[in-house]
PDB file of C-alpha atoms and ligand atoms in Angstrom:
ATOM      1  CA  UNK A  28      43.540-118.351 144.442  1.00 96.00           C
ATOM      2  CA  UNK A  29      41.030-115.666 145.772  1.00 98.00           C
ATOM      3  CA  UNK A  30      39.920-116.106 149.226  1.00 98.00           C
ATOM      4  CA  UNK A  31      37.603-113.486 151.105  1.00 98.00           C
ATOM      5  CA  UNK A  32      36.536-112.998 155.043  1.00 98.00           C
ATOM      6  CA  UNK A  33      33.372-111.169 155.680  1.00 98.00           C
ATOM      7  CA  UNK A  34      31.519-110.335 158.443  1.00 98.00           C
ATOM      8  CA  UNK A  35      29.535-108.000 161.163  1.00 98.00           C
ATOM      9  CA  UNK A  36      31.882-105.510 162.521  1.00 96.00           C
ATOM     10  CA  UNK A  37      33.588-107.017 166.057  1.00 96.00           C
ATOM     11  CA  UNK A  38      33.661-110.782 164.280  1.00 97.00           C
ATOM     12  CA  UNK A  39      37.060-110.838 164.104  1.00 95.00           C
ATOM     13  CA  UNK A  40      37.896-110.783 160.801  1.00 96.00           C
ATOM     14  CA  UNK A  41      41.433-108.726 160.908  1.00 95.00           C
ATOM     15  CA  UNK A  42      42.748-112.060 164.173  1.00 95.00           C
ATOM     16  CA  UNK A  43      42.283-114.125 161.587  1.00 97.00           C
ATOM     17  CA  UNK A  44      43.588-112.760 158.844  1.00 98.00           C
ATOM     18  CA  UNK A  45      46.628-112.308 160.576  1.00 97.00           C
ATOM     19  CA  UNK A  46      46.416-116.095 161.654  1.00 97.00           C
ATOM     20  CA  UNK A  47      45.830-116.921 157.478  1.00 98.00           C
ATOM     21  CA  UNK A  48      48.869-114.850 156.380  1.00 98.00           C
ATOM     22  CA  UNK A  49      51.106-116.629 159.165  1.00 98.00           C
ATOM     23  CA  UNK A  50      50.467-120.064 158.037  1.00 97.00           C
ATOM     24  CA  UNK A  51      51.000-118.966 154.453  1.00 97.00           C
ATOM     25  CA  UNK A  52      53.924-117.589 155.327  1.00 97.00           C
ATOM     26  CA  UNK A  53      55.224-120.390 157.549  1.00 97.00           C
ATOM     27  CA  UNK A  54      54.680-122.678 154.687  1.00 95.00           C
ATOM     28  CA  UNK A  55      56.357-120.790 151.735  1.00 96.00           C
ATOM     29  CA  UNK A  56      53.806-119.484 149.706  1.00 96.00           C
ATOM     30  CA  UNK A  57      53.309-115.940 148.006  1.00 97.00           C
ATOM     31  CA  UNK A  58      50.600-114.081 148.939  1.00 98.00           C
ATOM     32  CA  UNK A  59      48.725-110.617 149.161  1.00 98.00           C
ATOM     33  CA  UNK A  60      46.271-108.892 152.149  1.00 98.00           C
ATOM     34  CA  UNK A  61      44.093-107.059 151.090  1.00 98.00           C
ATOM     35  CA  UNK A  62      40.780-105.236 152.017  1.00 98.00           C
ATOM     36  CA  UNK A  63      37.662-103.188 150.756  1.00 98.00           C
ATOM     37  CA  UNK A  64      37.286-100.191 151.052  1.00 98.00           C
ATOM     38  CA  UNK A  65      40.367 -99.448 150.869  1.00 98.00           C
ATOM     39  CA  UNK A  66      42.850-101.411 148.920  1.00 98.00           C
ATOM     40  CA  UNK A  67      44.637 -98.999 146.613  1.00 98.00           C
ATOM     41  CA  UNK A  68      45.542 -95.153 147.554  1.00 98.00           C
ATOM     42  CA  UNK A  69      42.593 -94.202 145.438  1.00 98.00           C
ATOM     43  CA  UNK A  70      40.628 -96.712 147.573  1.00 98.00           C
ATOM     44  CA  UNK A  71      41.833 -95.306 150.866  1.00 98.00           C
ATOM     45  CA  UNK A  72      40.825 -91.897 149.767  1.00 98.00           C
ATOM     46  CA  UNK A  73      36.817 -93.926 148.432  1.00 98.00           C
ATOM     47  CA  UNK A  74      37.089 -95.058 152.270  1.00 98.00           C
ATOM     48  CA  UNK A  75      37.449 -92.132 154.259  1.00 98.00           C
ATOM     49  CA  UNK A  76      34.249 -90.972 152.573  1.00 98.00           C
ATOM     50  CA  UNK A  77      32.592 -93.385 152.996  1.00 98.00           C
ATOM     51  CA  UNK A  78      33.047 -94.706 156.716  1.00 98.00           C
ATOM     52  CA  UNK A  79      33.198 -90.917 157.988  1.00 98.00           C
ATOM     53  CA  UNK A  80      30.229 -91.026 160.681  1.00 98.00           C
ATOM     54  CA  UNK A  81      29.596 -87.238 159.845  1.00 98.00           C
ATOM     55  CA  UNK A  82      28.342 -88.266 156.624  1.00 98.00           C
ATOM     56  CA  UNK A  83      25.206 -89.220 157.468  1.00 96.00           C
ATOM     57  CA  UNK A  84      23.119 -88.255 154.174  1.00 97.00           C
ATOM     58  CA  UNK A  85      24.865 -89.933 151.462  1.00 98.00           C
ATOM     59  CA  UNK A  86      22.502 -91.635 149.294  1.00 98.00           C
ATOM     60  CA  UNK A  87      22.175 -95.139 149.090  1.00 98.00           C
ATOM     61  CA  UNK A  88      22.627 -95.616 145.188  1.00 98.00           C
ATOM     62  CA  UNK A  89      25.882 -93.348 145.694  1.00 98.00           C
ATOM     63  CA  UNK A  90      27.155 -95.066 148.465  1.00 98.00           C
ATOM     64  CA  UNK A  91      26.792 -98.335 146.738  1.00 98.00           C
ATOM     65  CA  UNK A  92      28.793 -96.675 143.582  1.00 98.00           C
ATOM     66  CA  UNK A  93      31.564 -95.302 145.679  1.00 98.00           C
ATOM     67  CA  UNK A  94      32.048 -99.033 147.148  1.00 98.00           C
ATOM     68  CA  UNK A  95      32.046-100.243 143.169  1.00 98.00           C
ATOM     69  CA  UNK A  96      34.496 -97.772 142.277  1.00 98.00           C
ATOM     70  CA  UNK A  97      36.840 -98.794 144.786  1.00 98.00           C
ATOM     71  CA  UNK A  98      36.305-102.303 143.876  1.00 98.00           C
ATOM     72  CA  UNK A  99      36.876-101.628 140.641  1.00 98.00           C
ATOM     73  CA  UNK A 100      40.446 -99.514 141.257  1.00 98.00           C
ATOM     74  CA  UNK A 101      41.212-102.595 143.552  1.00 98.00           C
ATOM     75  CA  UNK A 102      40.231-105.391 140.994  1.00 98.00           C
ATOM     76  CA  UNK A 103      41.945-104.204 138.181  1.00 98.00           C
ATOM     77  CA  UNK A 104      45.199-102.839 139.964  1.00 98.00           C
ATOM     78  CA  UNK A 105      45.712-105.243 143.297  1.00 98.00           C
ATOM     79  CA  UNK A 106      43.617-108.609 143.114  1.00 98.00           C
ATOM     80  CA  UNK A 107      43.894-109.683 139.487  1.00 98.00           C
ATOM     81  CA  UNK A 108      47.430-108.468 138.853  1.00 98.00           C
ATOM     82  CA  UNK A 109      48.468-110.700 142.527  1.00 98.00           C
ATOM     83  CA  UNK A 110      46.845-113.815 141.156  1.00 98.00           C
ATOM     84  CA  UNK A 111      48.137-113.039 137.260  1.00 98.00           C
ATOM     85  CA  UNK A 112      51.737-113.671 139.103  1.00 98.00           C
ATOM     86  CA  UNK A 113      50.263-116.752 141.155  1.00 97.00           C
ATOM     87  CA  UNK A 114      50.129-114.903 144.410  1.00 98.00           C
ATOM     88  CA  UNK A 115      47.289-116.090 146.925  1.00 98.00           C
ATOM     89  CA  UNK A 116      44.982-113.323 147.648  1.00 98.00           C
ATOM     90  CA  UNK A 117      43.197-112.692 150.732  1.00 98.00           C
ATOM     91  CA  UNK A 118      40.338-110.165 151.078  1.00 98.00           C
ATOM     92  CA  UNK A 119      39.451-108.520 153.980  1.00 98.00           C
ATOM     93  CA  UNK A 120      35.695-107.984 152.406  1.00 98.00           C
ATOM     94  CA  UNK A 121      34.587-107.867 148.638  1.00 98.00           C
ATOM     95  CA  UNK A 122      31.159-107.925 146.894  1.00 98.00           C
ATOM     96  CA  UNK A 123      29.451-110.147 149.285  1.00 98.00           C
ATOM     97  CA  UNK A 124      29.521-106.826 151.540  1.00 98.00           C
ATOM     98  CA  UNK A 125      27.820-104.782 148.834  1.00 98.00           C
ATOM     99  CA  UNK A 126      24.921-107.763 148.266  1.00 98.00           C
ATOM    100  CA  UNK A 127      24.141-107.498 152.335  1.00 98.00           C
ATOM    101  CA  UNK A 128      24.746-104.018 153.285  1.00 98.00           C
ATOM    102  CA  UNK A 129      24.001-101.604 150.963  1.00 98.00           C
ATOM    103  CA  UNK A 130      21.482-104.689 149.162  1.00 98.00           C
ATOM    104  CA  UNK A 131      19.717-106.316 152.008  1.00 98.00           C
ATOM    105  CA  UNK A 132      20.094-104.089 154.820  1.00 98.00           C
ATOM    106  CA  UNK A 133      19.971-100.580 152.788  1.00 98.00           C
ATOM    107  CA  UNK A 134      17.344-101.908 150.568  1.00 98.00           C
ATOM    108  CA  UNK A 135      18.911-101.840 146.786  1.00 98.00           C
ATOM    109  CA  UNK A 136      17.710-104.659 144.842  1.00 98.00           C
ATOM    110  CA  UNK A 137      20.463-107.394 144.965  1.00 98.00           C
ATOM    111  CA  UNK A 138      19.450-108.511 141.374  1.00 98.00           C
ATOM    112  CA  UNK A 139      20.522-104.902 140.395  1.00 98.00           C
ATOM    113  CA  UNK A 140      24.037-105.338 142.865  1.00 98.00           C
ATOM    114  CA  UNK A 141      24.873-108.254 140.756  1.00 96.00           C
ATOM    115  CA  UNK A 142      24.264-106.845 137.450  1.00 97.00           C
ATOM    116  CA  UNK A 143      26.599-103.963 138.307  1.00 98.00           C
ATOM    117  CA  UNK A 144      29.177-106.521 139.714  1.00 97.00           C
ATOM    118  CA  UNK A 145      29.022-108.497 136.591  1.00 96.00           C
ATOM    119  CA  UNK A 146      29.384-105.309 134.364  1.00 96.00           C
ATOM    120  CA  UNK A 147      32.121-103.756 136.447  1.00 96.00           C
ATOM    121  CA  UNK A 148      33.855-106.826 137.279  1.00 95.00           C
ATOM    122  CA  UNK A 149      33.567-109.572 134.600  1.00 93.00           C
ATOM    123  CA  UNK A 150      31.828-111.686 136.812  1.00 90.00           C
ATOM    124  CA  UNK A 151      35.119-112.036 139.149  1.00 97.00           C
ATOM    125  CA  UNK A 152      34.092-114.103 142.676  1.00 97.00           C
ATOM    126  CA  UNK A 153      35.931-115.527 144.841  1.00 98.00           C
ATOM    127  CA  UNK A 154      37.288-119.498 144.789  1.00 97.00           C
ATOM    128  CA  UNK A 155      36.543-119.288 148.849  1.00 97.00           C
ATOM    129  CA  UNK A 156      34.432-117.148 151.605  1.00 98.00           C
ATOM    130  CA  UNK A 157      34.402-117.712 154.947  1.00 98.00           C
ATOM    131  CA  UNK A 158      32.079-115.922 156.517  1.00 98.00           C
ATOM    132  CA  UNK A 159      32.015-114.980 160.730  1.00 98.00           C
ATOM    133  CA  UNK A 160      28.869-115.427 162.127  1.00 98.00           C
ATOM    134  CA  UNK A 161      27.838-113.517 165.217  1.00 98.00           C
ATOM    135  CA  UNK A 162      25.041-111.677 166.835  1.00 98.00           C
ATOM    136  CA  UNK A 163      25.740-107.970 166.214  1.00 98.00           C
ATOM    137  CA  UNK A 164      25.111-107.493 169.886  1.00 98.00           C
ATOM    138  CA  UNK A 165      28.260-108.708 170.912  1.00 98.00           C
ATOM    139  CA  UNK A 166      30.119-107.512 167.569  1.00 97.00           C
ATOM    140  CA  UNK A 167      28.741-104.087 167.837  1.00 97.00           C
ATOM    141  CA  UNK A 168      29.764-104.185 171.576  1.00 97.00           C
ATOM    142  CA  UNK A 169      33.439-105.625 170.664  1.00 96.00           C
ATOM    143  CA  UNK A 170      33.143-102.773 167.738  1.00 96.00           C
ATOM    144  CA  UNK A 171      32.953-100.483 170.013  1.00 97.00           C
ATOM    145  CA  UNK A 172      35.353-101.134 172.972  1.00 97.00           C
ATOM    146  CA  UNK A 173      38.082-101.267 169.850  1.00 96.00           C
ATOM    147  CA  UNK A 174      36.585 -97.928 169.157  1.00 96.00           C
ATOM    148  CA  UNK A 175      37.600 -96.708 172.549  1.00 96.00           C
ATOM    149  CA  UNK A 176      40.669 -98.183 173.124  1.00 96.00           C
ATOM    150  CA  UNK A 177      42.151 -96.431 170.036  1.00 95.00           C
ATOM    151  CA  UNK A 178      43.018 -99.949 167.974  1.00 93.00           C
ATOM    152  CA  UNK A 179      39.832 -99.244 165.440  1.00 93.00           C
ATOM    153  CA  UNK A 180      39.746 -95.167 164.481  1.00 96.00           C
ATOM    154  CA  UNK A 181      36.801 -93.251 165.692  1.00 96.00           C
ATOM    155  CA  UNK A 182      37.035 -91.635 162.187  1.00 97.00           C
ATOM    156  CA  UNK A 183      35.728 -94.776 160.738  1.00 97.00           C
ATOM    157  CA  UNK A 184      32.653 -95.450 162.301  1.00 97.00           C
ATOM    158  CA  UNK A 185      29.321 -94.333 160.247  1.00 97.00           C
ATOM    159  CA  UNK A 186      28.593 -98.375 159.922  1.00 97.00           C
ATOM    160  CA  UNK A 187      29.057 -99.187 163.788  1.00 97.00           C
ATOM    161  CA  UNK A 188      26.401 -95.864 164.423  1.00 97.00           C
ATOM    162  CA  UNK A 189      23.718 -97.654 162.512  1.00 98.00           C
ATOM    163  CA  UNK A 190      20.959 -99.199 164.266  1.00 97.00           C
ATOM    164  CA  UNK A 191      21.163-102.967 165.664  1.00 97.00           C
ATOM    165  CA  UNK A 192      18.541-104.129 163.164  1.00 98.00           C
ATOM    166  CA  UNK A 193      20.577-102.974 160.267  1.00 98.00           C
ATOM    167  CA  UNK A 194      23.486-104.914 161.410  1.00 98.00           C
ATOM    168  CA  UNK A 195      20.629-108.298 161.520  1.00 98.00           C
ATOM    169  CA  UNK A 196      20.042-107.735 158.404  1.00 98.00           C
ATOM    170  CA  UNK A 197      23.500-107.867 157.423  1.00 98.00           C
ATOM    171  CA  UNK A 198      23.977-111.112 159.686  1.00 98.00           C
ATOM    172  CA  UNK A 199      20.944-112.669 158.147  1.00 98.00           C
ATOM    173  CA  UNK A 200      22.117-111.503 154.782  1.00 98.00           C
ATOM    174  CA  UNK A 201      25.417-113.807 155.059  1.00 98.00           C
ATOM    175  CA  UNK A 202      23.538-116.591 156.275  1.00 98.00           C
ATOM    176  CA  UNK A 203      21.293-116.814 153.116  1.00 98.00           C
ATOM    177  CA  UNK A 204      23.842-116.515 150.937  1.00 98.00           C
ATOM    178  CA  UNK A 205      25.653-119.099 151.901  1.00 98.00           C
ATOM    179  CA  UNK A 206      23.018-121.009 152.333  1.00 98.00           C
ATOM    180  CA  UNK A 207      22.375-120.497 147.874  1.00 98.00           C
ATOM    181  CA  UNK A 208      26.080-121.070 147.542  1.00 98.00           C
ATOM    182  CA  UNK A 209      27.319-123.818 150.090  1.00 98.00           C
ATOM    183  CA  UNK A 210      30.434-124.418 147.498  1.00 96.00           C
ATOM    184  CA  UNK A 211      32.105-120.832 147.848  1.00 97.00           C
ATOM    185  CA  UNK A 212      30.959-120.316 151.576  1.00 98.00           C
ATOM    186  CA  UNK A 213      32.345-121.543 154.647  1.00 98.00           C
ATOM    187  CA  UNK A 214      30.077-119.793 158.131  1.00 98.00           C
ATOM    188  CA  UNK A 215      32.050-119.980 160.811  1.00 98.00           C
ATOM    189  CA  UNK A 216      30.945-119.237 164.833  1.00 98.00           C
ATOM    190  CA  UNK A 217      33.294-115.961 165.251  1.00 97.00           C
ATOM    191  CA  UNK A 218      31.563-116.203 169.484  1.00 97.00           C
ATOM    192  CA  UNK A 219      33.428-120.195 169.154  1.00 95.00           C
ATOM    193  CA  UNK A 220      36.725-120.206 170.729  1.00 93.00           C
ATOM    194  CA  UNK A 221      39.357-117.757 168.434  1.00 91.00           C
ATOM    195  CA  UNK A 222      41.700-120.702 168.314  1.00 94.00           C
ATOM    196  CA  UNK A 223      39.067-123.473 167.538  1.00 95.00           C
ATOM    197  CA  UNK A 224      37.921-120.322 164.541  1.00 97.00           C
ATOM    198  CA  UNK A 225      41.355-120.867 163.956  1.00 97.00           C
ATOM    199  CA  UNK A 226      41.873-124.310 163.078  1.00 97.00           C
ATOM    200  CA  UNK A 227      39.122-124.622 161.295  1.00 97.00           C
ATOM    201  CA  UNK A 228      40.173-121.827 158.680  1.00 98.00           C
ATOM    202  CA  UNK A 229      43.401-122.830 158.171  1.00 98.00           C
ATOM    203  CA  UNK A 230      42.226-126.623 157.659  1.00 97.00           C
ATOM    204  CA  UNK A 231      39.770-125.414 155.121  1.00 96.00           C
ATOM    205  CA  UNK A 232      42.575-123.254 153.695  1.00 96.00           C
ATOM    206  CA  UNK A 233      45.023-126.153 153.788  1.00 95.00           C
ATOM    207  CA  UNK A 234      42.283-128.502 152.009  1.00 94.00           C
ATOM    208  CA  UNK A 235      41.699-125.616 149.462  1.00 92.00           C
ATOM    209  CA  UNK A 236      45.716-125.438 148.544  1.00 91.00           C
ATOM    210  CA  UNK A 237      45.393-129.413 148.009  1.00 90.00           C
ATOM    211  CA  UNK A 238      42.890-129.553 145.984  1.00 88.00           C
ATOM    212  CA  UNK A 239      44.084-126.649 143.712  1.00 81.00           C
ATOM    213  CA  UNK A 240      47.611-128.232 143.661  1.00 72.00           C
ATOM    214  CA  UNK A 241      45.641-131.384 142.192  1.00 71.00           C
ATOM    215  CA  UNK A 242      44.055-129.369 139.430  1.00 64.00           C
ATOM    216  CA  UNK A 243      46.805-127.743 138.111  1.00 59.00           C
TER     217      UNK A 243
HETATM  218  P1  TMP B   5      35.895-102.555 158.035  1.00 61.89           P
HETATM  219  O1  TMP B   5      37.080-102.202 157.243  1.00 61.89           O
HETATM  220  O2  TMP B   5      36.022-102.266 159.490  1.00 61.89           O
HETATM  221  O3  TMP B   5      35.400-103.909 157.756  1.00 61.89           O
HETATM  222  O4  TMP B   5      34.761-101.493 157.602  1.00 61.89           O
HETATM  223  C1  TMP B   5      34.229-101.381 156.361  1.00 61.89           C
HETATM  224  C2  TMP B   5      32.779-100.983 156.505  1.00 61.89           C
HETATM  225  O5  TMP B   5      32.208-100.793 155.210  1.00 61.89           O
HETATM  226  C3  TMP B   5      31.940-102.030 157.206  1.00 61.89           C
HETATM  227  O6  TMP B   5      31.069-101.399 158.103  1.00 61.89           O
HETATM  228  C4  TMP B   5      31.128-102.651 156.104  1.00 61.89           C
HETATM  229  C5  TMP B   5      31.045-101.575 155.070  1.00 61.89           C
HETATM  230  N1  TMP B   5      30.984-102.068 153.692  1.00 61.89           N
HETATM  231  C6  TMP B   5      29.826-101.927 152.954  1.00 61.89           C
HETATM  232  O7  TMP B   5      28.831-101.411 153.458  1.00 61.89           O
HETATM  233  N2  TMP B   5      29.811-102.368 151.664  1.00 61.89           N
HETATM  234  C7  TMP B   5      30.913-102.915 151.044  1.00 61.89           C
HETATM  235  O8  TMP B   5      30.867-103.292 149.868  1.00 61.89           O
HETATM  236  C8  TMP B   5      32.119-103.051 151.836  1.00 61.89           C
HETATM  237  C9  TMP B   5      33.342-103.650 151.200  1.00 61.89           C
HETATM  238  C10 TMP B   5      32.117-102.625 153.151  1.00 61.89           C
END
């Protein structure tokens, strides 16, 4: 099983992670955490280019390769080798980022995004998505007081420097895509409560272990 979180920065996507790979543990199953950029040690290296905030000019069309290629690396040599051995995997972002931020809010057609997905990836999605919704306000503010008290790196922070309507575009991005595909996506309220955000992932997790348990 595949299983990805995605988000503004500041939703709280790493809490609950750590709140996903608890339960799995506490309950006996095998699984992998994982995250894009940045998933391999070819990845990591991908990553520091691309989230350095002194990079200011790369292009569009070559930041949106550099996030394929680490994809890629990460596909074929983390994610598809964990759920060959029946490992759960969670993803700390995967395409669904590319579509909104480098698509929607940088302005590459997502119709091309997909195409390149397909080709690169065999068409490889995720079974589950739960996206945190929040207004980048508060995210970007969140963002950025994790910025200064050393827990996020300062290296890492050409995405939180972009303007606040680039990170509503990336909000609204989410939002229409799972409103096209209500089956994959879960939208959660990341401002809600952390433990109500809580329960309600791990229920939808727990429902999604049933089910598949019934399939198979
Ligand atoms: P994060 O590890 O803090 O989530 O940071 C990764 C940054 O990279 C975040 O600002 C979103 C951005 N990103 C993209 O623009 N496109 C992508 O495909 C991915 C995976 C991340």
């Amino acid at each position: 099983m595949f299983i990805s979180l995605e988000g503004i920065e500041g939703s709280g996507k790493t809490t609950q992670i750590g709140h996903m790979a608890a339960y799995l543990q506490k309950t006996g199953r095998d699984y992998v955490i994982t995250k894009e950029p940045g998933g391999t040690a070819v990845g990591e290296k991908i990553r520091s280019i691309l989230l350095d905030p002194e990079h200011t000019d790369i292009d569009p069309m070559a930041e949106l390769m550099l996030y394929v290629a680490d994809r890629v690396q990460h596909v074929q040599k983390v994610i598809l080798p964990a759920m060959a051995s029946g490992k759960i995997v969670i993803c700390d972002r995967f395409c669904d980022s590319t579509t909104v931020y480098q698509g929607v809010s940088r302005g590459i057609d997502t119709d091309l995004i997909q195409r390149i997905h397909h080709l690169a990836l065999g068409g490889l999605l995720p079974d589950l998505t739960f996206v945190l919704d929040l207004n980048p306000e508060i995210g970007l503010k969140r963002a950025w007081r994790q910025i200064r008290d050393g827990s996020r790196p300062e290296r890492e922070t050409r995405f939180e420097n972009e303007r606040l309507e680039f990170h509503e575009k990336v909000r609204k991005g989410y939002l229409e895509l799972a409103r096209l595909e209500p089956e994959r996506f879960v939208v959660l309220d990341a401002a809600a409560n952390p433990e109500k955000v809580r329960e309600t992932i791990l229920g939808h997790l727990e429902n999604h272990l049933k089910n598949q348990r019934q399939i198979t």
